[in-house]
Short mmCIF file of C-alpha atoms in Angstrom, two decimals:
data_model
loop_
_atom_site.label_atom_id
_atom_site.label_comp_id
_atom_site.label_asym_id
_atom_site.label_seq_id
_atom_site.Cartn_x
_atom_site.Cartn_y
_atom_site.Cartn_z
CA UNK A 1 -44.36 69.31 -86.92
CA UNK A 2 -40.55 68.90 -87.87
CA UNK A 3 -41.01 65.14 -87.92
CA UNK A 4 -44.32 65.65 -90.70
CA UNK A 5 -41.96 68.42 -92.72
CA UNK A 6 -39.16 66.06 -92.95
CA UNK A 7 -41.46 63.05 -94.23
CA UNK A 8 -43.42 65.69 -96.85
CA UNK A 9 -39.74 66.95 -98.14
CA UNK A 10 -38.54 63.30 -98.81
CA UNK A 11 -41.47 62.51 -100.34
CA UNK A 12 -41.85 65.25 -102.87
CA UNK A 13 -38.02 64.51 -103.72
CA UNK A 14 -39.18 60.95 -104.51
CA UNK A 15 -41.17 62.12 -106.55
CA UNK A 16 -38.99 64.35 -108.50
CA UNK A 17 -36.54 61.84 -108.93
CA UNK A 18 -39.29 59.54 -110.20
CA UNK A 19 -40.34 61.98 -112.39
CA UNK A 20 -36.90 62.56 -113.65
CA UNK A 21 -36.03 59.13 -114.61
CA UNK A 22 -40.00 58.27 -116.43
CA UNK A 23 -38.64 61.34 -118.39
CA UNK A 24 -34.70 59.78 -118.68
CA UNK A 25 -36.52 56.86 -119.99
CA UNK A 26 -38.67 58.35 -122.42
CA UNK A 27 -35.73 59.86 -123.97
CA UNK A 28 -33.75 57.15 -124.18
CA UNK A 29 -36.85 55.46 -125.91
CA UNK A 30 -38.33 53.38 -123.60
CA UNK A 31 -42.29 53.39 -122.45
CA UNK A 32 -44.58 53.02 -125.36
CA UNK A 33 -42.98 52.77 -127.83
CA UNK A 34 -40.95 49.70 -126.73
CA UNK A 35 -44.26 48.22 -125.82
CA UNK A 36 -45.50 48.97 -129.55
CA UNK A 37 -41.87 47.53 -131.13
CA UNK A 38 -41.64 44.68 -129.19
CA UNK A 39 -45.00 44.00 -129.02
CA UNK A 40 -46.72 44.42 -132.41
CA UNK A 41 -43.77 45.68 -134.89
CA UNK A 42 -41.92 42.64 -133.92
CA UNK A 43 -44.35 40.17 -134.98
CA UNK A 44 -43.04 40.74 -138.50
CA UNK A 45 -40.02 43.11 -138.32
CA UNK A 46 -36.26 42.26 -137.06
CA UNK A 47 -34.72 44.63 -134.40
CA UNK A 48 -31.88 43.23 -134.11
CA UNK A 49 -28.93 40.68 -135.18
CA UNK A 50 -27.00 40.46 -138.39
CA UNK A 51 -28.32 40.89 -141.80
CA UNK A 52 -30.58 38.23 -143.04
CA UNK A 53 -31.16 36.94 -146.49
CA UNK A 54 -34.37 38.74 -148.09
CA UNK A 55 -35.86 34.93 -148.49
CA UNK A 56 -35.97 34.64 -145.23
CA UNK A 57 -37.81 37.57 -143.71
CA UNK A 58 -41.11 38.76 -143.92
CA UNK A 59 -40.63 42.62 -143.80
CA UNK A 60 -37.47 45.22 -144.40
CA UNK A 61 -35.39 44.87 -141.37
CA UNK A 62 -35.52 48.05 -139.03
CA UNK A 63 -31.75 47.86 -136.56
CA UNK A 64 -30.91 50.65 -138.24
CA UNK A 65 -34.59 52.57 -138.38
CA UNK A 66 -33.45 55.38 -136.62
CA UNK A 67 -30.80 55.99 -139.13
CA UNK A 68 -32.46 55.18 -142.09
CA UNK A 69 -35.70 57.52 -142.06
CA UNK A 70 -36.74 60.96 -141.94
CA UNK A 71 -38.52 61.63 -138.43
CA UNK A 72 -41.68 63.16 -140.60
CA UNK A 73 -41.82 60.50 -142.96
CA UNK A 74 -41.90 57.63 -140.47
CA UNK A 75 -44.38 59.47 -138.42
CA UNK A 76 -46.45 59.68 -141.19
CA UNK A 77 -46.23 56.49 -142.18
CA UNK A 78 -47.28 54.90 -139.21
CA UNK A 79 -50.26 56.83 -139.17
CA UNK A 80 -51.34 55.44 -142.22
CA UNK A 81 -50.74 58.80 -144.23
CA UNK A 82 -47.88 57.58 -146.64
CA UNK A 83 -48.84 54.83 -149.56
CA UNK A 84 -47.65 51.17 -149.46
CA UNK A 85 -43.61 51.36 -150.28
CA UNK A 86 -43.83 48.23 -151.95
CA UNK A 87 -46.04 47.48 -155.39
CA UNK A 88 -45.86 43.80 -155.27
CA UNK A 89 -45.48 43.57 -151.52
CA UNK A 90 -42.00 43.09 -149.82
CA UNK A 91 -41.42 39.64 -150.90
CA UNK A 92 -42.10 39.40 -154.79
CA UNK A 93 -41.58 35.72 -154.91
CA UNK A 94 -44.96 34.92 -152.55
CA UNK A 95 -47.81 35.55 -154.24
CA UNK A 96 -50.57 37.79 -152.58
CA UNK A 97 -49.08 40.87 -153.43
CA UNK A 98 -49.53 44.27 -151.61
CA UNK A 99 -50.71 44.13 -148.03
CA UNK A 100 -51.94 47.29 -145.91
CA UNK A 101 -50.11 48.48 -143.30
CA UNK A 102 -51.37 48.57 -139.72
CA UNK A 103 -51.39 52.36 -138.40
CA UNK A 104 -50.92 53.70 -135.16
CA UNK A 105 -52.40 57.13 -134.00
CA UNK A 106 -50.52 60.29 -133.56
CA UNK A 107 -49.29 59.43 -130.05
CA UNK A 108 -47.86 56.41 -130.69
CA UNK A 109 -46.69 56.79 -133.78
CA UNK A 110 -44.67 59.56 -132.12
CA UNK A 111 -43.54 57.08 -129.40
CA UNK A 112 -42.34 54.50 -131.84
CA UNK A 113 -40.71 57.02 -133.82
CA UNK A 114 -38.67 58.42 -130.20
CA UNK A 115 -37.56 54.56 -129.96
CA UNK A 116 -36.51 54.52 -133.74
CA UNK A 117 -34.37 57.35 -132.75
CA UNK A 118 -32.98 56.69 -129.48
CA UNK A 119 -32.23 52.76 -130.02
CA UNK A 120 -32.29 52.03 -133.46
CA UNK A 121 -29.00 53.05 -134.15
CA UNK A 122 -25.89 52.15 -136.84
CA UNK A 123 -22.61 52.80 -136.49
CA UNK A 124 -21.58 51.95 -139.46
CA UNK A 125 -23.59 55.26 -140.74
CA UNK A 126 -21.68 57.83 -140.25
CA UNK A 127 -23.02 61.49 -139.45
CA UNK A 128 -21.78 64.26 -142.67
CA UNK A 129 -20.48 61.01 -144.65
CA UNK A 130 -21.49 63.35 -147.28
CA UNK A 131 -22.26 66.91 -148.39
CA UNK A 132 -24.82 67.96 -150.64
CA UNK A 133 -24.81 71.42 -149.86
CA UNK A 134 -22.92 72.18 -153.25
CA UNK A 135 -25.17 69.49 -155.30
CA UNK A 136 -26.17 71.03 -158.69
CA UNK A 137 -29.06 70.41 -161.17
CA UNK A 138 -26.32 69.00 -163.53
CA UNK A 139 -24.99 67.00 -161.08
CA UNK A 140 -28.65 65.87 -160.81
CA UNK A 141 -29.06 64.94 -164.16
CA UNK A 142 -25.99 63.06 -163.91
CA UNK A 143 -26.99 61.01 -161.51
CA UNK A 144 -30.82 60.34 -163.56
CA UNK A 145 -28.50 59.07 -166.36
CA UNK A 146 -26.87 56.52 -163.65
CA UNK A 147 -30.14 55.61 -162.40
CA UNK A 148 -31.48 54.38 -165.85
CA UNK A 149 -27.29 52.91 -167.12
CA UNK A 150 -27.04 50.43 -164.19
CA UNK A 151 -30.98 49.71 -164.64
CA UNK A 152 -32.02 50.66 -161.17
CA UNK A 153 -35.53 51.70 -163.25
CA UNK A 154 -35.71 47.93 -163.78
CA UNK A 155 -36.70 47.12 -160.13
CA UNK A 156 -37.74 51.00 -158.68
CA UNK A 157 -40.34 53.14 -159.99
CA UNK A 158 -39.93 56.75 -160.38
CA UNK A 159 -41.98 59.64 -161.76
CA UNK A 160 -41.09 60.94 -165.21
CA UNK A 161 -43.29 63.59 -166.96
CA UNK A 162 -45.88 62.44 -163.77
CA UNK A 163 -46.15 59.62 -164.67
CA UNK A 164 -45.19 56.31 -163.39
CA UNK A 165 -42.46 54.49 -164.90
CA UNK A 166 -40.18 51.67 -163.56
CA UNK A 167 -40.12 47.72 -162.53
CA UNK A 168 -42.94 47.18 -159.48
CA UNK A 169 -40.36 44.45 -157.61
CA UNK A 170 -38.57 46.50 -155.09
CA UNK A 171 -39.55 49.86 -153.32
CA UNK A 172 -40.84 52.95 -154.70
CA UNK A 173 -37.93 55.82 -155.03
CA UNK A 174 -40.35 58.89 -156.42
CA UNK A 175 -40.65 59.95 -153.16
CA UNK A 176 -37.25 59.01 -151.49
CA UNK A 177 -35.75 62.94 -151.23
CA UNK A 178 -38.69 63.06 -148.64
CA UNK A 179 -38.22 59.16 -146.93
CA UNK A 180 -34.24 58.83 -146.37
CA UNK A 181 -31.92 60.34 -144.36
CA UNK A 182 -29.08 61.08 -146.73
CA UNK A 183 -26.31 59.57 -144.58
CA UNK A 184 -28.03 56.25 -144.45
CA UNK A 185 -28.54 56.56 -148.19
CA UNK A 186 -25.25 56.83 -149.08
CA UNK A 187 -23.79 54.17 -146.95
CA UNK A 188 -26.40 51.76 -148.42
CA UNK A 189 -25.45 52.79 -151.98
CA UNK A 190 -22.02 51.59 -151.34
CA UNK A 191 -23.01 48.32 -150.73
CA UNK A 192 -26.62 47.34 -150.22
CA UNK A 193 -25.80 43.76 -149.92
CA UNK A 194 -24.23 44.82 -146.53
CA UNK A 195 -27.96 45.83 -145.35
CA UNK A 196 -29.89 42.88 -146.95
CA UNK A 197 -28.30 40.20 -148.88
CA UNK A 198 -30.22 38.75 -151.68
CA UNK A 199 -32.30 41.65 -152.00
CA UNK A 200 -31.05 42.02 -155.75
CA UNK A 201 -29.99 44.92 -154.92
CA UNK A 202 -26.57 44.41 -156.36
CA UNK A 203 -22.98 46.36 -156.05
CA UNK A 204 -22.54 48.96 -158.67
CA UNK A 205 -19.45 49.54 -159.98
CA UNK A 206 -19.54 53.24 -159.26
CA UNK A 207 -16.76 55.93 -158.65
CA UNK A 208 -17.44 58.00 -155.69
CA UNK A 209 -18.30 60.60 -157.86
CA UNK A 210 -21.04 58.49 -159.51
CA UNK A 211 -22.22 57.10 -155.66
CA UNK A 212 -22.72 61.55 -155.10
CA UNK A 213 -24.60 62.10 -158.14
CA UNK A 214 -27.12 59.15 -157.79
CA UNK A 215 -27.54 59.70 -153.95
CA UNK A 216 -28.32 63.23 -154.79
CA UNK A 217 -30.30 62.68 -157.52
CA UNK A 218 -32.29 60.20 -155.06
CA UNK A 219 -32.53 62.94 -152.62
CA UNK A 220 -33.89 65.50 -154.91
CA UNK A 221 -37.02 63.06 -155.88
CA UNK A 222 -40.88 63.75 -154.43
CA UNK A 223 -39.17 66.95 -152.96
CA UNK A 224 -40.73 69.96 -154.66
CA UNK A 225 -39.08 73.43 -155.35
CA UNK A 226 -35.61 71.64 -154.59
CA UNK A 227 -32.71 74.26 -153.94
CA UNK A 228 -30.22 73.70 -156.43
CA UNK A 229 -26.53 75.04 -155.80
CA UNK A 230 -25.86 77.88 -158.56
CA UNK A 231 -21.92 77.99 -158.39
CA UNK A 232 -21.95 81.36 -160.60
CA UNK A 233 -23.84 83.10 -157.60
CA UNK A 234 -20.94 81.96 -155.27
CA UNK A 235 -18.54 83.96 -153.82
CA UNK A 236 -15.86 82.25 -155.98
CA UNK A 237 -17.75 84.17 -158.66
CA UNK A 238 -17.29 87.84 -157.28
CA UNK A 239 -14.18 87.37 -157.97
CA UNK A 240 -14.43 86.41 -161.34
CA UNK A 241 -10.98 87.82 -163.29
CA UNK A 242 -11.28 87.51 -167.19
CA UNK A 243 -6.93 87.67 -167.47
CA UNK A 244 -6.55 84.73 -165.41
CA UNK A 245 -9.33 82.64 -166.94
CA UNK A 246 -7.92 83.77 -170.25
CA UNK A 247 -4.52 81.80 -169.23
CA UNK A 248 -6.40 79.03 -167.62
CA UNK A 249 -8.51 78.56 -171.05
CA UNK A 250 -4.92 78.68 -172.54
CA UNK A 251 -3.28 75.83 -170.35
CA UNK A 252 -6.30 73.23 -169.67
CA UNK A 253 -8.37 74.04 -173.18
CA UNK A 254 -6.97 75.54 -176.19
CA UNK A 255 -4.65 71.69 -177.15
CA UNK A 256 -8.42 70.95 -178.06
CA UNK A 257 -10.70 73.67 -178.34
CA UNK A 258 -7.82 75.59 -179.87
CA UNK A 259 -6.55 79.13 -178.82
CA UNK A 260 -9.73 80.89 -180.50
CA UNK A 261 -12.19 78.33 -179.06
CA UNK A 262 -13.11 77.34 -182.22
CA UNK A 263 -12.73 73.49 -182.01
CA UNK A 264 -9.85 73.07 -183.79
CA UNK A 265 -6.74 72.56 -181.10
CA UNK A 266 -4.06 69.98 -182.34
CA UNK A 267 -5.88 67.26 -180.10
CA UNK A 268 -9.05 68.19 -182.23
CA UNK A 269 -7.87 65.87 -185.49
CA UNK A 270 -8.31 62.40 -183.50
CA UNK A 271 -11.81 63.51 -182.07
CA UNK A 272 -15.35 62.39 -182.97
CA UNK A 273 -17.36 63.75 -182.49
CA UNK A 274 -15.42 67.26 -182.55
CA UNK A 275 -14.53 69.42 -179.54
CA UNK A 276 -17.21 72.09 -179.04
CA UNK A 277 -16.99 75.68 -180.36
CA UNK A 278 -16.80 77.95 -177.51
CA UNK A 279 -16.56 80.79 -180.10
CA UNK A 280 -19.85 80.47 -180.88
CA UNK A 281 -21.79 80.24 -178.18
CA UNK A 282 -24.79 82.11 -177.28
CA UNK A 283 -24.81 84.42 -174.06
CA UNK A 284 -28.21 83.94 -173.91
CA UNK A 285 -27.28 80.67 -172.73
CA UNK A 286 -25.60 81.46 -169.31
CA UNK A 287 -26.92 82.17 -166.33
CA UNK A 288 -27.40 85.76 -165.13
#
């Protein structure tokens, strides 16, 4: 009997170890859905290599999928549950226009989405590159006004009012808060010709304050009841001390807004339009 409990013992620990590694390799994206990349995906999508001119391909390249979307968005999207990102179809200069995406059902879609993850990588996006945490609805609206000065409505549609406004060439962006994954976002804003060259997707000159406020602004779209920072209900705020912003009015304000805050500071005469009068504003018009 020793013999027989020797033989059963090795092979149950076969088959834990066999166990272990089908679930090593699931995790590290393998099974399904590296059949389903490699496979079907493939057939029109780019895994790998460098960055290719947009002429030349026939869908977005996805090396960096898994840094680029949202888990729930992609699954979604492969299910066929997300509309077509592209009006005119990826390649604008082919005529034919729009064509429908193949979809996958929920189990594979999640498999494909585990290999986006776990393979799919970019090191050139960097995890935290930035913080939105403190993003507020003026910086928001500072970064609409950049989205319509360097004429990114031209190419992207958006939502304004509901309704649909914007050039049908290049992806749809009134849904993007719910698509991207901020990090990739931002490292793509810097220079999207890194991603895709010839994509017209051209370098802005843009500070890297005006990079934050469009990124954010990009982040905020399709996403509803977005949580705005309110600075005043920080705990900077609690501390609020009217003497010391008294002298800071005094030292960074009063050579224009003058020392009553009525707009007329000694840097006030070369100004027009003319400083603002603090004097007068309403309280009604600050937050509680």
């Amino acid at each position: 009997m020793r013999p027989l409990r020797w033989v059963l013992l090795l092979f149950l620990a076969a088959g834990c170890a066999a166990s272990v590694n089908s679930n090593e390799s699931q995790a590290q994206g393998g099974g399904q859905g590296e059949k389903l990349v490699q496979g079907v995906c493939s057939t029109c999508h780019r895994f790998s290599g460098e960055p290719e001119s947009k002429f030349k391909l026939k869908a977005p390249d996805l090396m960096w999928g898994g840094r680029k979307y949202q888990r729930a968005w992609l699954e979604r999207w492969l299910q066929g549950r997300e509309e077509n990102l592209y009006p005119n179809g990826y390649r604008w200069d082919q005529p034919g226009g729009a064509q429908k995406h193949m979809t996958l059902s929920k189990e594979d879609a999640v498999a494909v989405a585990d290999y986006f993850e776990a393979r799919l990588n970019d090191d050139r996006v960097k995890k935290n590159a930035i913080d939105l945490s403190q993003f507020t609805r003026q910086e928001r609206d500072f970064g609409a006004q950049i989205y319509k000065d360097f004429s990114c409505l031209g190419c992207h549609q958006i939502k304004e009012d509901g309704k649909i406004i914007g050039g049908a060439i290049s992806v749809k962006l009134y849904d993007s808060g719910n698509r991207y994954n901020v990090d990739w976002l931002y490292r793509f804003a810097l220079n999207p010709q890194d991603f895709t060259p010839h994509s017209g997707e051209y370098l802005a000159d843009l500070s890297g304050l005006g990079v934050r406020y469009l990124v954010g602004y990009l982040m905020t779209l399709g996403v509803e009841d977005h949580t705005y920072y309110e600075p005043w209900k920080s705990e900077y705020f609690q501390q609020a001390d009217a003497a010391r912003g008294a002298k800071v009015y005094r030292i960074y304000c009063t050579q224009c807004h003058g020392m009553e805050g009525r707009g007329d500071g000694p840097g006030a005469a070369g100004l027009d339009p003319k400083p603002a009068v603090h004097a007068d504003l309403p309280l009604n018009i600050y937050p509680e």
